Short mmCIF file of C-alpha atoms in Angstrom, two decimals:
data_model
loop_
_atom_site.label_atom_id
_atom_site.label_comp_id
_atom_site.label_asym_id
_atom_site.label_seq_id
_atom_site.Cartn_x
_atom_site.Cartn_y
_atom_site.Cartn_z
CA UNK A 1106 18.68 18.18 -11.48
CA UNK A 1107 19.67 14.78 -11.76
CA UNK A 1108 22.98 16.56 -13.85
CA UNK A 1109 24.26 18.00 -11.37
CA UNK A 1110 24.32 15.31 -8.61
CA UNK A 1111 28.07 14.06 -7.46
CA UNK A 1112 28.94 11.15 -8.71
CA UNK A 1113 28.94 8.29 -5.42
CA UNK A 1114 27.21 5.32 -4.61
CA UNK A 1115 23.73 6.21 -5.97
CA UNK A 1116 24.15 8.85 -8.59
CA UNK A 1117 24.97 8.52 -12.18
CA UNK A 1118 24.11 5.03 -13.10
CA UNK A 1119 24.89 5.33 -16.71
CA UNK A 1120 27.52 2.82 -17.29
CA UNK A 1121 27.82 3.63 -21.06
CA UNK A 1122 28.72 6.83 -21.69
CA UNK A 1123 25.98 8.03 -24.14
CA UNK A 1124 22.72 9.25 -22.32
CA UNK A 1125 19.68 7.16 -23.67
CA UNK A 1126 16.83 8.50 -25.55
CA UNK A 1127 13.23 9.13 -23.39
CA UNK A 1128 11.94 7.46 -25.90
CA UNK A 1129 14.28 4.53 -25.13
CA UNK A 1130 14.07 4.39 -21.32
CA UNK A 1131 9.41 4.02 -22.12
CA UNK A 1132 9.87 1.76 -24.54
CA UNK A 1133 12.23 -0.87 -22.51
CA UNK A 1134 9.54 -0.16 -19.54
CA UNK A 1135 6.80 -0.74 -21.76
CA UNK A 1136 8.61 -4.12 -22.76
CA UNK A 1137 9.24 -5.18 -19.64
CA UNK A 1138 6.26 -4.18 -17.89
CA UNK A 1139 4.36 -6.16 -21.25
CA UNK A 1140 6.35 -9.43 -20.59
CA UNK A 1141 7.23 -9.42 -16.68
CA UNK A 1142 4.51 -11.61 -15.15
CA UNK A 1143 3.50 -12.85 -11.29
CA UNK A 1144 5.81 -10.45 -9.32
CA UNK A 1145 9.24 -11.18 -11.37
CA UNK A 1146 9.37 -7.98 -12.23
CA UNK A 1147 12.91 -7.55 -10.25
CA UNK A 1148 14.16 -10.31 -12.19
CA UNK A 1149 12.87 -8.96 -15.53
CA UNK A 1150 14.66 -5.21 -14.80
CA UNK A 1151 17.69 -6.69 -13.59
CA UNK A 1152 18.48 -8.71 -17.24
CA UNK A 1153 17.27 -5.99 -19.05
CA UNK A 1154 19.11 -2.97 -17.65
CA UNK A 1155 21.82 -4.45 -16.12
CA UNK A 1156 22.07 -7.24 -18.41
CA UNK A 1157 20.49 -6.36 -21.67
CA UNK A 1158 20.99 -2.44 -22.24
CA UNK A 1159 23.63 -1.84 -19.83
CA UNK A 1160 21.99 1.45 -18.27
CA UNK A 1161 23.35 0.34 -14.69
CA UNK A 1162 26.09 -1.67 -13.22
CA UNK A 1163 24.76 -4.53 -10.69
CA UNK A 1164 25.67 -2.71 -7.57
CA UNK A 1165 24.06 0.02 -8.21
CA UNK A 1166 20.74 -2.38 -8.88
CA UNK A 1167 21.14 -3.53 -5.79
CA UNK A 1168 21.17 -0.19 -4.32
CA UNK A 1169 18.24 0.94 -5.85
CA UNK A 1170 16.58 -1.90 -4.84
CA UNK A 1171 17.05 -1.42 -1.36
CA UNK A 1172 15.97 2.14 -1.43
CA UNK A 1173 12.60 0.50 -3.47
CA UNK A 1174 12.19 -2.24 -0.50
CA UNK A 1175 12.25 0.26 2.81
CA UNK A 1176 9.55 2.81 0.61
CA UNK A 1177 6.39 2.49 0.35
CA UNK A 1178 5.09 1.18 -3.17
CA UNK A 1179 5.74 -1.49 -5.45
CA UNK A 1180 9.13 -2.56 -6.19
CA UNK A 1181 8.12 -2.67 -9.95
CA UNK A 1182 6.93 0.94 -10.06
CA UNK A 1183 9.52 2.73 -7.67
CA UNK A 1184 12.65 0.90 -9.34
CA UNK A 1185 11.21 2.58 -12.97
CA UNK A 1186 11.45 5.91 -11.05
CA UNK A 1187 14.50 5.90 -9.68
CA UNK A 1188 16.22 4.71 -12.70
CA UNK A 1189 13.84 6.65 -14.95
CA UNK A 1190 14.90 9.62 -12.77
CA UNK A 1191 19.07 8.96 -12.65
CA UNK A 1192 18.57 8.15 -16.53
CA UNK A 1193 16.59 10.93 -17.77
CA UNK A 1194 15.91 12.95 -14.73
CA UNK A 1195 11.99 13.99 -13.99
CA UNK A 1196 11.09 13.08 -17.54
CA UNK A 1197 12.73 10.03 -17.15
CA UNK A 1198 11.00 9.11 -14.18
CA UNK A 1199 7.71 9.68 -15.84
CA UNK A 1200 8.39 7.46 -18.89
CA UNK A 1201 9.71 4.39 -17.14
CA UNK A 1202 6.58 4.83 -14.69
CA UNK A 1203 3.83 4.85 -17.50
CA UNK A 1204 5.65 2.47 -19.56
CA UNK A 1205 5.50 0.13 -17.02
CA UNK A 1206 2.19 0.44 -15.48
CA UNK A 1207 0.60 0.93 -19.01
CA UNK A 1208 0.07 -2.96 -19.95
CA UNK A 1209 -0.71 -4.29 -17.20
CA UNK A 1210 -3.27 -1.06 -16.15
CA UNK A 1211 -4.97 -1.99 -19.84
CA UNK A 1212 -4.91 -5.75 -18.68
CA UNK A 1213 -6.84 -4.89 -15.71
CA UNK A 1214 -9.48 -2.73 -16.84
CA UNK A 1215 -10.37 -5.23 -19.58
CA UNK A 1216 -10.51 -7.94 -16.92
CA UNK A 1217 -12.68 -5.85 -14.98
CA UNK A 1218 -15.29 -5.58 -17.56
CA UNK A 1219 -14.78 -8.79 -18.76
CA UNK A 1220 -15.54 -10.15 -14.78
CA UNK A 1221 -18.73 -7.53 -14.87
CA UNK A 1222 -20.19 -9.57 -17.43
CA UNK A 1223 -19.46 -12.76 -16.71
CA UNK A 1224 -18.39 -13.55 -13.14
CA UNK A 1225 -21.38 -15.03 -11.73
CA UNK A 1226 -21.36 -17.57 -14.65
CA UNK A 1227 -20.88 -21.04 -12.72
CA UNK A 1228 -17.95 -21.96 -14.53
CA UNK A 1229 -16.38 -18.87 -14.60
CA UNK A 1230 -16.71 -18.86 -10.57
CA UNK A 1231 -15.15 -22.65 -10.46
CA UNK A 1232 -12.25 -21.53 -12.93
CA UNK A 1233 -11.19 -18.30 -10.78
CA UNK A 1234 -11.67 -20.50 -7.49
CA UNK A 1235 -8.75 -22.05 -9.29
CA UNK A 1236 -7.12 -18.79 -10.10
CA UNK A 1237 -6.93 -17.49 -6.26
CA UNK A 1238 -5.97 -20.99 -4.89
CA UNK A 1239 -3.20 -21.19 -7.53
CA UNK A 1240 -2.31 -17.16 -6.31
CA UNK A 1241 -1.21 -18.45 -3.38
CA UNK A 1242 0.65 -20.92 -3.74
CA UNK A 1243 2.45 -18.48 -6.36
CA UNK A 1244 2.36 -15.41 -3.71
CA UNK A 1245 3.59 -17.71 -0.67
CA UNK A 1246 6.59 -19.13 -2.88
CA UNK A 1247 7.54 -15.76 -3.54
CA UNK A 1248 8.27 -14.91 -0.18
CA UNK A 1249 9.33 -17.93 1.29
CA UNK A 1250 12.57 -17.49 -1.36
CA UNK A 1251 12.75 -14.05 -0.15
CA UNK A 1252 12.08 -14.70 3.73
CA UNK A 1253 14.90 -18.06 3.05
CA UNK A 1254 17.76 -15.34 2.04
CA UNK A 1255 16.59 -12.43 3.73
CA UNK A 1256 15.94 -13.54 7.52
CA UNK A 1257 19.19 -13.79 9.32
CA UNK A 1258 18.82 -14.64 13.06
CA UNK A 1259 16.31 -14.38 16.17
CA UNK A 1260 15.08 -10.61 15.79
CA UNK A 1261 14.25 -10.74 12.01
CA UNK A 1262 12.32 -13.75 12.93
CA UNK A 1263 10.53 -12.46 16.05
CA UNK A 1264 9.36 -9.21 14.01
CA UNK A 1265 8.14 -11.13 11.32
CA UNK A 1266 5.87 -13.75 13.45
CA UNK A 1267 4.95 -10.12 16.04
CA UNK A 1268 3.48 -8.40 12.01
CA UNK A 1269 2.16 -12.09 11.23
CA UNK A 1270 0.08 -12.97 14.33
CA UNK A 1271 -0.35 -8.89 15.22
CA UNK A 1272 -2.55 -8.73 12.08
CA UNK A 1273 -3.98 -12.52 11.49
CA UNK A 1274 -4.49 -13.45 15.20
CA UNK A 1275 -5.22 -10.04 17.30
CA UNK A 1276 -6.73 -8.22 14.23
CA UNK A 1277 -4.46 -5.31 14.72
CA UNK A 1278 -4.87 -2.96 11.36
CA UNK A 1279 -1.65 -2.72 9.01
CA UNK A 1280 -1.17 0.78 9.52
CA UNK A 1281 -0.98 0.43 13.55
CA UNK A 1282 0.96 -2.62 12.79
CA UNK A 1283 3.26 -0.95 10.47
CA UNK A 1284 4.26 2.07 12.79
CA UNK A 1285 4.43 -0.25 16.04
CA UNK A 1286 6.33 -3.17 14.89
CA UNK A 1287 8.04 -0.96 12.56
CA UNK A 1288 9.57 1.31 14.84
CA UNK A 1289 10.31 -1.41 17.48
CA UNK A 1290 12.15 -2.94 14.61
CA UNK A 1291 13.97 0.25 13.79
CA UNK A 1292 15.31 0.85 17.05
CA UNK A 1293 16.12 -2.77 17.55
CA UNK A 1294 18.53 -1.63 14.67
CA UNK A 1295 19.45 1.97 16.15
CA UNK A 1296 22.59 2.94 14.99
CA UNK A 1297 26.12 1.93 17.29
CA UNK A 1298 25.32 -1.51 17.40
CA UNK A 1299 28.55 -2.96 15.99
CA UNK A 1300 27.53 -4.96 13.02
CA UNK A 1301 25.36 -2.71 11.32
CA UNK A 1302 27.33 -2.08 8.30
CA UNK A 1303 27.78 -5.54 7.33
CA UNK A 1304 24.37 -6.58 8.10
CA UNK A 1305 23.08 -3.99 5.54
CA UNK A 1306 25.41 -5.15 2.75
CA UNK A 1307 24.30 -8.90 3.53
CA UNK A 1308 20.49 -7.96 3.16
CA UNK A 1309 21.49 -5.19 0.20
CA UNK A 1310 23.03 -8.48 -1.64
CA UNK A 1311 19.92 -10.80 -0.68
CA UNK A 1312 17.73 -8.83 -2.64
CA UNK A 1313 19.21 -9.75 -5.89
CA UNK B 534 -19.59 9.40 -10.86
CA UNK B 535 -20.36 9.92 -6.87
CA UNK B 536 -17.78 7.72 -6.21
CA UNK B 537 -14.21 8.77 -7.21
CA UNK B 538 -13.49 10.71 -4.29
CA UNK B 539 -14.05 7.79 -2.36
CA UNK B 540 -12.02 5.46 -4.40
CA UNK B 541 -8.96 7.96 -4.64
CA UNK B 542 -8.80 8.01 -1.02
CA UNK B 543 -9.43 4.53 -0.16
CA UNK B 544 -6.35 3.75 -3.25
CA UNK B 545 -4.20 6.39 -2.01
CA UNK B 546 -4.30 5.21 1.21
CA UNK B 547 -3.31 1.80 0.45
CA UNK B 548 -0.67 2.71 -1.48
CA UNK B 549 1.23 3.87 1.19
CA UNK B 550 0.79 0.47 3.44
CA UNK B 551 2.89 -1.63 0.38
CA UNK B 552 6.36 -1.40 2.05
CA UNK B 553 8.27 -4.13 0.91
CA UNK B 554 5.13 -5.20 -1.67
CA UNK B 555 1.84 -4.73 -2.47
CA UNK B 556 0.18 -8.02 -0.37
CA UNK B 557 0.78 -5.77 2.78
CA UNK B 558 -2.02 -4.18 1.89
CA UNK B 559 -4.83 -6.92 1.53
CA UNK B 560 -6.39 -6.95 4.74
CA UNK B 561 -6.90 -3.12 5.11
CA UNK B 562 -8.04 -3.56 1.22
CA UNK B 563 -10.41 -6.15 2.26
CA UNK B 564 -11.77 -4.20 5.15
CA UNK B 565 -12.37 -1.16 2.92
CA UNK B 566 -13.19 -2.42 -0.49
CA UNK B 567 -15.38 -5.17 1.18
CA UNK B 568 -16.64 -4.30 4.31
CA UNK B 569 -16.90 -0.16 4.77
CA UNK B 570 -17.53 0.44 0.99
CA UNK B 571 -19.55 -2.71 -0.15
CA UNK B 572 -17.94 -2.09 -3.26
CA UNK B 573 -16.91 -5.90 -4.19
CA UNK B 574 -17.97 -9.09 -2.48
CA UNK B 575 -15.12 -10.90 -0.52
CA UNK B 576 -14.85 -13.59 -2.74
CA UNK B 577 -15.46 -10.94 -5.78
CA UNK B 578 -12.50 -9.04 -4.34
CA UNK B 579 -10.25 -12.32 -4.08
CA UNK B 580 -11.00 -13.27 -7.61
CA UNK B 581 -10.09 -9.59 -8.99
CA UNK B 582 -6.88 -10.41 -7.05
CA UNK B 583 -6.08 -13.11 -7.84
CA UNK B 584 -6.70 -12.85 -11.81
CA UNK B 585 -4.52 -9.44 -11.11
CA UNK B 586 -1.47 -11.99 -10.37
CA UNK B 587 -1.98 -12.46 -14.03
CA UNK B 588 -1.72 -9.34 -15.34
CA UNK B 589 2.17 -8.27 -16.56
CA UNK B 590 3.89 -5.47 -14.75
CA UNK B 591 3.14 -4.41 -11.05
CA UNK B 592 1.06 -7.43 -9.30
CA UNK B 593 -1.28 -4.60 -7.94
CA UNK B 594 -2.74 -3.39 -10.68
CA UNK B 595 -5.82 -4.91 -9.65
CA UNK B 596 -7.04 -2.18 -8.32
CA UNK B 597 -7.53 -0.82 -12.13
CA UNK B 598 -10.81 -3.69 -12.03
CA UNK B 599 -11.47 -2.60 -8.79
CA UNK B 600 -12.53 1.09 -9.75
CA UNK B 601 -13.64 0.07 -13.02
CA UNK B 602 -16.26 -2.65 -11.06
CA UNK B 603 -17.52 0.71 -9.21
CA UNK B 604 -17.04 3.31 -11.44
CA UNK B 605 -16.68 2.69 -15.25
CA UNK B 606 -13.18 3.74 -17.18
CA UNK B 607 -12.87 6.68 -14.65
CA UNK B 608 -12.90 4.63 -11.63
CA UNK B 609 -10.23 2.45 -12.97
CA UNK B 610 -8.15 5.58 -13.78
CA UNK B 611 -8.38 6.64 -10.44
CA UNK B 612 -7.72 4.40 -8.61
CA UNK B 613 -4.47 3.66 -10.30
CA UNK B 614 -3.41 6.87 -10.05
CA UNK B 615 -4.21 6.85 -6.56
CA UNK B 616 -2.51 3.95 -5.84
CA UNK B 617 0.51 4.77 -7.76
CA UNK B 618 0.95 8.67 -7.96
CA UNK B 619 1.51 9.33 -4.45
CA UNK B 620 4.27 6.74 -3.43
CA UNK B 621 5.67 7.74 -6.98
CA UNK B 622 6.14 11.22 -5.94
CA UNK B 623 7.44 9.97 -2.15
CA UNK B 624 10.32 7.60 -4.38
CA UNK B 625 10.91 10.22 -6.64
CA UNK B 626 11.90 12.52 -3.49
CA UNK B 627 13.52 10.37 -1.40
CA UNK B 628 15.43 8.42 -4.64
CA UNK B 629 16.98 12.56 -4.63
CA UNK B 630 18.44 13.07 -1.61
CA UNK B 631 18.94 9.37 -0.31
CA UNK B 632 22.85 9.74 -1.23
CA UNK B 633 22.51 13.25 1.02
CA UNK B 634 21.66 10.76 3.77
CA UNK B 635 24.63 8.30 3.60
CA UNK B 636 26.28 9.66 6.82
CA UNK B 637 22.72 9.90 8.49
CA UNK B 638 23.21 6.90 10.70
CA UNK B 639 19.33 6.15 10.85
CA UNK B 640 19.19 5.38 7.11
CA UNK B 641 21.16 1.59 7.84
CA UNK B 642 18.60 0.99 11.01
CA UNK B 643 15.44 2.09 8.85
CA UNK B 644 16.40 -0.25 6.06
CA UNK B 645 17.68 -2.91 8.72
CA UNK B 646 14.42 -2.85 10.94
CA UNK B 647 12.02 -2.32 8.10
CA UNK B 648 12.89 -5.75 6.06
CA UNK B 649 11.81 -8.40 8.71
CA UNK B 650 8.51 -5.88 8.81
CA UNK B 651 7.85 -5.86 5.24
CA UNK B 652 8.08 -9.50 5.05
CA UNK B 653 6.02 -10.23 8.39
CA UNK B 654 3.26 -7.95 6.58
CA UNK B 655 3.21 -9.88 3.27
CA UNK B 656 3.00 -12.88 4.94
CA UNK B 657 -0.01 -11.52 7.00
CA UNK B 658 -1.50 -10.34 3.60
CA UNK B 659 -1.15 -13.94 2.22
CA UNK B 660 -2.68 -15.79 5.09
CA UNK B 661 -5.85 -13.10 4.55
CA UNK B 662 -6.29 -14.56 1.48
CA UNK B 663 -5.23 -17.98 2.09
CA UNK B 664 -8.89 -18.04 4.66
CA UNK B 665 -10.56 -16.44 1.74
CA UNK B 666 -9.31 -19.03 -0.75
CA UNK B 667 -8.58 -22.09 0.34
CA UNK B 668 -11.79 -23.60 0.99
CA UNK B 669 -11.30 -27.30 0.49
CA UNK B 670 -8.72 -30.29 -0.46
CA UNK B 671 -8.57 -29.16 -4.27
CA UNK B 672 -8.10 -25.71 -3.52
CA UNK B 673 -4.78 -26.95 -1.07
CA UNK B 674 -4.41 -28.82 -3.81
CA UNK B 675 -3.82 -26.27 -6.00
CA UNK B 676 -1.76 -23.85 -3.73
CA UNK B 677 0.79 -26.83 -3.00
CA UNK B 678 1.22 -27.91 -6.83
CA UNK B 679 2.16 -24.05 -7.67
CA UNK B 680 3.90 -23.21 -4.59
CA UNK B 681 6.50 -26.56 -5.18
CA UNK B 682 6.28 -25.50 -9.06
CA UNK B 683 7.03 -21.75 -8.61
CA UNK B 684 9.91 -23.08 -6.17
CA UNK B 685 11.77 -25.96 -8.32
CA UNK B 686 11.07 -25.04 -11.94
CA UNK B 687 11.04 -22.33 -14.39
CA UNK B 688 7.82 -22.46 -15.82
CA UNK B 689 6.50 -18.78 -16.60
CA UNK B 690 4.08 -18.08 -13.15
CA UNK B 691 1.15 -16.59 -15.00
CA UNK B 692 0.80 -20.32 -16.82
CA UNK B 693 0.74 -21.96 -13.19
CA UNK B 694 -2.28 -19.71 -12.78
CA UNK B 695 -3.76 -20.83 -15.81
CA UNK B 696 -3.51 -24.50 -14.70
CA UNK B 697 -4.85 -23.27 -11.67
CA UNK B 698 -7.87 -22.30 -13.60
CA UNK B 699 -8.24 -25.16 -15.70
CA UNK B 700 -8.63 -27.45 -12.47
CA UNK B 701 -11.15 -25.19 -10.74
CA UNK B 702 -13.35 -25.22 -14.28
CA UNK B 703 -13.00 -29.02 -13.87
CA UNK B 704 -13.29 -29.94 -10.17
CA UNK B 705 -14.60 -27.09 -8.20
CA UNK B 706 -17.79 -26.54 -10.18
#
């Protein structure tokens, strides 16, 4: 399938000519989604497959990762599809995707039983008070780089502080949120305003 | 065994509220996982979150410890395939045909609108567990020292965390 797409903007992504082994594409998911840690992953992918193996040029990162950011799902697990998928096609897809959730899901689960066992210890409780305070400062840093190159201007602004106070202030659920807000925003943006095109390649290159 | 229906809908579900990240989804996971399902205490479900910012690869694999608090090996099985099956499949499509919609002029205000959204939900997600976690002056503490650390050095995140735990074993005993 993936063969027999045009080649444009988002289709073959091989820079070298060779096409890599599947075998290949799970293994450098499995490494990276071993070693990424704390929501880096982007940064991770980007050195190893643009930098590292040279499966895709930067642009065409950067377009990937938009289409990652407007879906639903993590931007971890939807970039190792869709360059699983222009890599190795559907078997592709399905490599990078267990490779990279495989770690982390084996992580987890031990946690989990670990936690059943011995989270109401007192010091275990004091130690992941720690844990979750730490979490966000870590999660809130995260997107105060991403809000700092992302939010251009007073509409970007507004919808952010209408989703913020929508959910945390009128207890408005996410979904309701999503759709409401969401579609506000997307006609805000409807297409014929004039600087569409360059806004998209300023937030395409923010996500970097 | 009763239930994995239960946590492959309540998963799937969330799955598709992470646009833009998986924090977007916190407060409909607390409201489900805590309050409809009684399936983790709230602070039970902010430690499993937390220690899930740990954990390498995607940052939501948390709900792995999630389904394997309420259901054993199976429960953690599901409800990472539920969470990450279904917008798998939706990526996989739309990653197809997304060069099909270049000329569609929609695509550019979709993308445009949907940022500011995405971000306005994380931050909505964070401040859900911000109430949850920050309870007193160590635990602000805390969240400053890693927020300035995450923001002016390079030290690996997941180490942060584990300084985060190492004051919480000694002060918030």
């Amino acid at each position: 399938m993936s063969e027999s797409v045009k080649p444009s903007a988002a289709a073959p992504a091989v820079a070298s000519k060779e096409v890599p082994p599947v075998l290949d594409v799970f293994l450098t998911f499995l490494i990276i989604g071993a070693t990424s840690f704390g929501g880096a992953v982007v940064a991770y992918l980007r050195s190893s497959l643009v930098g590292k193996k040279k499966w895709l040029d930067d642009t065409h990162f950067l377009e990937l990762m938009s289409i990652s950011n407007t879906l639903p799902g993590l931007n971890a697990t939807n970039m190792s599809i869709l360059v699983g998928d222009r890599l190795r096609g559907t078997v592709g897809a399905a490599a990078a995707l267990i490779g990279m959730c495989l770690p982390g899901f084996i992580f987890m689960t031990v946690a989990g039983i670990m936690y059943g066992e011995n989270g109401d210890r007192p010091i275990v409780t004091a130690m992941l008070k720690g844990v979750a305070a730490a979490a966000v400062g870590l999660i809130s840093a995260t997107w105060f780089q991403i809000g700092k190159k992302s939010v251009k201007g007073f509409y970007d602004a507004f919808f952010i502080l209408a989703a913020v106070l929508a959910v945390n202030h009128f207890k408005v659920s996410v979904p309701i949120v999503l759709i409401g807000v969401g579609a506000l925003a997307i006609f805000t943006n409807r297409p014929g305003k004039q600087r569409q095109k360059e806004a998209l390649s300023e937030w395409i290159s923010s996500l970097r | 065994m009763d239930q994995l229906p239960a946590i492959a809908r309540v998963f799937g579900y969330l799955s598709l509220l992470t646009v833009g990240g998986g924090m977007a989804a916190f407060p409909e996971m607390k409201s489900l996982v805590v309050d409809v399902h009684h399936w983790l205490s709230y602070p039970q479900l902010i430690h499993v979150y937390s220690v899930g910012q740990m954990a390498p690869g995607p940052n939501m694999m948390m709900v792995a410890a999630v389904g394997e608090r309420v259901s054993g090996l199976s429960g953690a099985a599901i409800a990472a395939l539920a969470f990450f099956v279904p917008t798998g499949l939706l990526t996989f499509g739309v990653g197809r045909i997304w060069n099909r919609l270049a000329n569609w002029p929609w695509r550019t205000s979709i993308q445009l609108g949907l940022a500011p959204v995405a971000i306005g939900l994380a931050v909505a997600g964070t401040v859900t567990l911000g109430k949850g976690a920050i309870t007193n002056w160590v635990t602000v503490g805390v969240a400053l020292a890693v927020f300035i650390g995450t923001l002016r050095t390079k030290i690996n995140p997941a180490l942060l965390i584990l300084c985060g735990a190492v004051v919480g074993a000694i002060a918030l005993r």
